[in-house]
Short mmCIF file of C-alpha atoms in Angstrom, two decimals:
data_model
loop_
_atom_site.label_atom_id
_atom_site.label_comp_id
_atom_site.label_asym_id
_atom_site.label_seq_id
_atom_site.Cartn_x
_atom_site.Cartn_y
_atom_site.Cartn_z
CA LEU I 1 56.82 -26.66 45.21
CA PHE I 2 54.91 -28.29 42.56
CA PRO I 3 54.12 -26.22 39.48
CA GLY I 4 51.22 -23.92 40.08
CA HIS I 5 51.55 -23.90 43.86
CA SER I 6 52.53 -21.30 46.26
CA ILE I 7 53.36 -21.37 50.06
CA ILE I 8 52.43 -18.82 52.55
CA ILE I 9 54.36 -18.83 55.70
CA ASN I 10 53.08 -16.84 58.75
CA LYS I 11 55.10 -15.33 61.85
CA LYS I 12 54.85 -18.45 63.70
CA ASN I 13 56.51 -20.41 60.79
CA LYS I 14 53.29 -22.19 60.15
CA PHE I 15 52.82 -22.85 56.41
CA LYS I 16 50.02 -23.69 53.99
CA ILE I 17 50.63 -24.63 50.37
CA LYS I 18 48.00 -23.64 47.99
CA LYS I 19 47.37 -24.57 44.54
CA PHE I 20 46.67 -21.34 42.65
CA TRP I 21 46.99 -22.53 38.79
CA ASN I 22 46.14 -25.42 36.70
CA ILE I 23 46.45 -25.36 32.98
CA LYS I 24 44.14 -27.34 31.14
CA ILE I 25 45.10 -27.95 27.29
CA LYS I 26 42.37 -29.30 24.85
CA LYS I 27 44.00 -31.16 22.11
CA ASN I 28 42.26 -30.88 18.76
CA HIS I 29 43.46 -33.51 16.45
CA ASN I 30 40.98 -32.44 13.59
CA ILE I 31 42.82 -29.38 12.81
CA SER I 32 45.37 -29.47 10.16
CA TYR I 33 48.97 -28.02 10.61
CA GLN I 34 48.51 -25.28 7.97
CA LYS I 35 45.22 -24.15 10.02
CA SER I 36 47.12 -24.43 13.38
CA VAL I 37 49.77 -22.17 11.72
CA VAL I 38 47.29 -19.58 10.24
CA THR I 39 45.52 -19.38 13.66
CA LEU I 40 48.70 -19.14 15.83
CA THR I 41 50.10 -16.38 13.62
CA ARG I 42 46.87 -14.43 13.75
CA LYS I 43 46.65 -14.72 17.61
CA LEU I 44 50.37 -13.71 17.96
CA LYS I 45 49.75 -10.76 15.75
CA ASN I 46 46.65 -9.53 17.70
CA ILE I 47 48.33 -10.06 20.96
CA LEU I 48 51.55 -8.22 19.83
CA ASN I 49 49.80 -5.42 18.18
CA THR I 50 48.49 -4.42 21.72
CA ARG I 51 52.00 -4.66 23.14
CA PHE I 52 53.31 -2.39 20.39
CA ARG I 53 51.38 0.55 21.52
CA SER I 54 53.44 2.88 23.10
CA ASP I 55 54.39 6.61 23.05
CA VAL I 56 57.93 5.91 23.90
CA PRO I 57 60.53 3.91 21.83
CA LEU I 58 60.48 0.08 22.13
CA ALA I 59 63.16 -2.19 22.91
CA ALA I 60 63.09 -6.04 22.39
CA LEU I 61 65.27 -9.02 23.49
CA LEU I 62 66.72 -11.02 20.61
CA SER I 63 68.10 -14.51 20.88
CA GLY I 64 68.11 -17.20 18.10
CA GLY I 65 64.89 -18.64 19.48
CA ILE I 66 61.33 -18.76 17.85
CA ASP I 67 59.86 -16.39 20.76
CA SER I 68 62.04 -13.41 20.21
CA SER I 69 62.27 -14.13 16.39
CA SER I 70 58.47 -13.98 16.14
CA ILE I 71 58.30 -10.66 17.91
CA ALA I 72 60.85 -9.22 15.82
CA GLY I 73 59.48 -10.62 12.62
CA ILE I 74 55.74 -9.49 13.42
CA ALA I 75 57.14 -5.99 14.43
CA LYS I 76 58.65 -5.67 10.94
CA GLU I 77 55.27 -6.88 9.21
CA LEU I 78 53.43 -4.42 11.21
CA ASN I 79 55.97 -1.47 10.70
CA VAL I 80 56.86 -1.23 14.36
CA LYS I 81 60.28 0.05 15.00
CA LEU I 82 62.26 -1.78 17.72
CA GLU I 83 65.99 -1.58 18.87
CA CYS I 84 67.22 -5.25 19.70
CA PHE I 85 69.36 -6.41 22.45
CA SER I 86 71.20 -9.74 22.58
CA VAL I 87 73.77 -11.28 24.87
CA LYS I 88 77.10 -12.20 23.35
CA PRO I 89 78.05 -15.33 25.45
CA ASN I 90 81.71 -16.36 25.97
CA MET I 91 81.05 -19.81 25.32
CA LYS I 92 80.67 -21.20 21.90
CA GLU I 93 77.77 -23.74 22.81
CA TYR I 94 75.65 -20.99 23.79
CA ASN I 95 76.39 -18.55 20.69
CA GLU I 96 73.34 -17.92 18.66
CA ASP I 97 74.76 -15.00 16.52
CA LYS I 98 73.94 -17.01 13.24
CA TYR I 99 70.19 -16.82 13.98
CA ILE I 100 70.50 -13.27 15.50
CA ASN I 101 72.29 -11.96 12.46
CA ALA I 102 69.68 -13.42 10.32
CA ASN I 103 66.91 -11.78 12.29
CA ILE I 104 68.64 -8.63 11.95
CA LYS I 105 69.24 -8.77 8.41
CA TYR I 106 65.62 -9.69 7.84
CA THR I 107 64.07 -6.93 9.93
CA ASN I 108 66.89 -4.17 9.57
CA PHE I 109 66.40 -3.14 13.21
CA LYS I 110 69.11 -1.40 15.07
CA HIS I 111 70.80 -4.07 17.23
CA ASN I 112 73.18 -4.17 20.17
CA PHE I 113 75.15 -7.18 21.45
CA VAL I 114 75.80 -7.06 25.12
CA ARG I 115 79.06 -8.91 26.04
CA ILE I 116 79.39 -10.60 29.41
CA PRO I 117 82.28 -8.86 31.33
CA LYS I 118 85.36 -11.08 32.18
CA LYS I 119 85.93 -9.18 35.51
CA ASP I 120 83.89 -8.14 38.56
CA ASN I 121 81.16 -10.82 37.63
CA LEU I 122 80.86 -12.00 41.41
CA THR I 123 80.15 -8.36 42.55
CA ARG I 124 77.55 -7.94 39.80
CA LEU I 125 75.91 -11.29 40.77
CA ARG I 126 75.78 -10.21 44.59
CA LYS I 127 73.93 -7.01 43.42
CA ILE I 128 71.53 -8.84 41.09
CA ILE I 129 70.65 -11.39 43.93
CA LYS I 130 70.33 -8.24 46.37
CA HIS I 131 67.96 -6.53 43.96
CA SER I 132 65.99 -9.62 43.01
CA SER I 133 65.76 -11.03 46.68
CA SER I 134 66.54 -14.50 45.26
CA LEU I 135 69.14 -16.78 43.85
CA LEU I 136 69.60 -16.96 40.16
CA PRO I 137 68.40 -20.38 38.77
CA SER I 138 70.96 -20.29 36.07
CA THR I 139 73.54 -18.32 34.21
CA THR I 140 70.60 -17.08 31.82
CA ALA I 141 69.23 -14.97 34.70
CA PHE I 142 72.62 -13.38 34.93
CA ALA I 143 72.97 -12.63 31.15
CA TYR I 144 69.26 -11.38 31.22
CA ALA I 145 69.97 -9.01 34.15
CA LEU I 146 73.10 -7.61 32.30
CA VAL I 147 71.10 -7.08 29.01
CA CYS I 148 68.31 -5.31 31.01
CA ASN I 149 70.95 -2.99 32.75
CA LYS I 150 72.14 -2.14 29.43
CA ILE I 151 68.69 -1.42 27.87
CA LYS I 152 67.75 0.71 30.81
CA SER I 153 71.09 2.68 30.73
CA GLN I 154 69.87 3.63 27.14
CA GLY I 155 66.72 5.23 28.42
CA TYR I 156 64.12 2.51 27.47
CA LYS I 157 60.86 2.15 29.50
CA VAL I 158 59.13 -0.70 27.51
CA LEU I 159 60.89 -4.16 26.63
CA LEU I 160 59.36 -6.99 24.82
CA GLY I 161 60.61 -10.33 25.37
CA GLY I 162 59.56 -13.77 24.38
CA ILE I 163 60.49 -15.67 27.56
CA GLY I 164 58.83 -19.09 27.56
CA GLY I 165 57.93 -19.46 23.70
CA ASP I 166 60.97 -21.60 23.20
CA GLU I 167 59.99 -23.97 25.70
CA PHE I 168 56.43 -23.94 24.73
CA PHE I 169 57.39 -24.99 20.96
CA GLY I 170 59.64 -27.65 22.07
CA GLY I 171 62.24 -26.15 24.23
CA TYR I 172 66.14 -26.51 23.92
CA TYR I 173 67.92 -29.77 23.93
CA HIS I 174 68.56 -29.91 27.81
CA HIS I 175 64.72 -29.65 28.47
CA PHE I 176 64.16 -32.89 26.79
CA PRO I 177 65.59 -35.16 29.35
CA SER I 178 63.61 -33.50 32.00
CA TYR I 179 60.26 -33.75 30.08
CA LEU I 180 60.89 -37.52 29.30
CA PHE I 181 61.52 -38.09 32.97
CA SER I 182 58.35 -36.30 33.98
CA ILE I 183 56.21 -38.55 31.73
CA LYS I 184 58.06 -41.87 32.00
CA LYS I 185 55.07 -43.56 33.41
CA ARG I 186 52.58 -42.17 31.09
CA LYS I 187 51.26 -43.41 27.70
CA GLU I 188 53.01 -40.39 25.97
CA PHE I 189 56.37 -41.68 27.04
CA LYS I 190 56.07 -44.71 24.88
CA GLN I 191 54.85 -42.51 21.96
CA ALA I 192 57.95 -40.02 22.43
CA HIS I 193 60.36 -43.14 22.88
#
């Protein structure tokens, strides 16, 4: 399916594709970088302040990305207590310990690394797929499920995560080729080139 589309299949295997969402972004070239930072920070604080309201302890995902780092940093500024959880990957290429540790040092929040087990992962994977009723698109979804299980096992009911923020603010290296491919026939491609 194209982004923002859904498919409805009836009992007779007839289907209908429906567009349910279309984002329209207005660019404002007259606003300075500094003004953009101030506006974004204010909006993030307002949004997060409503998410921090809770009568139970709060848990948060923490990677080295801008999304979870922003949540933790704003929580510290607003004197909100969080317990943070991060994946400890087995591959060096995905290790963000340096940034995670910098966040923990800054916030002084309690923190837990969740390691990916070396055994029985196929059994875990089958269970995750069964419970989610879908295939996992990447190893990130597997790691996310492991972290969520750890958080749940510690009794947390509220979890804050910043999924999507890193992609919104530029993404990871492996997103760039996909983005460039998607705009190859547009004028932005020549500017990004």
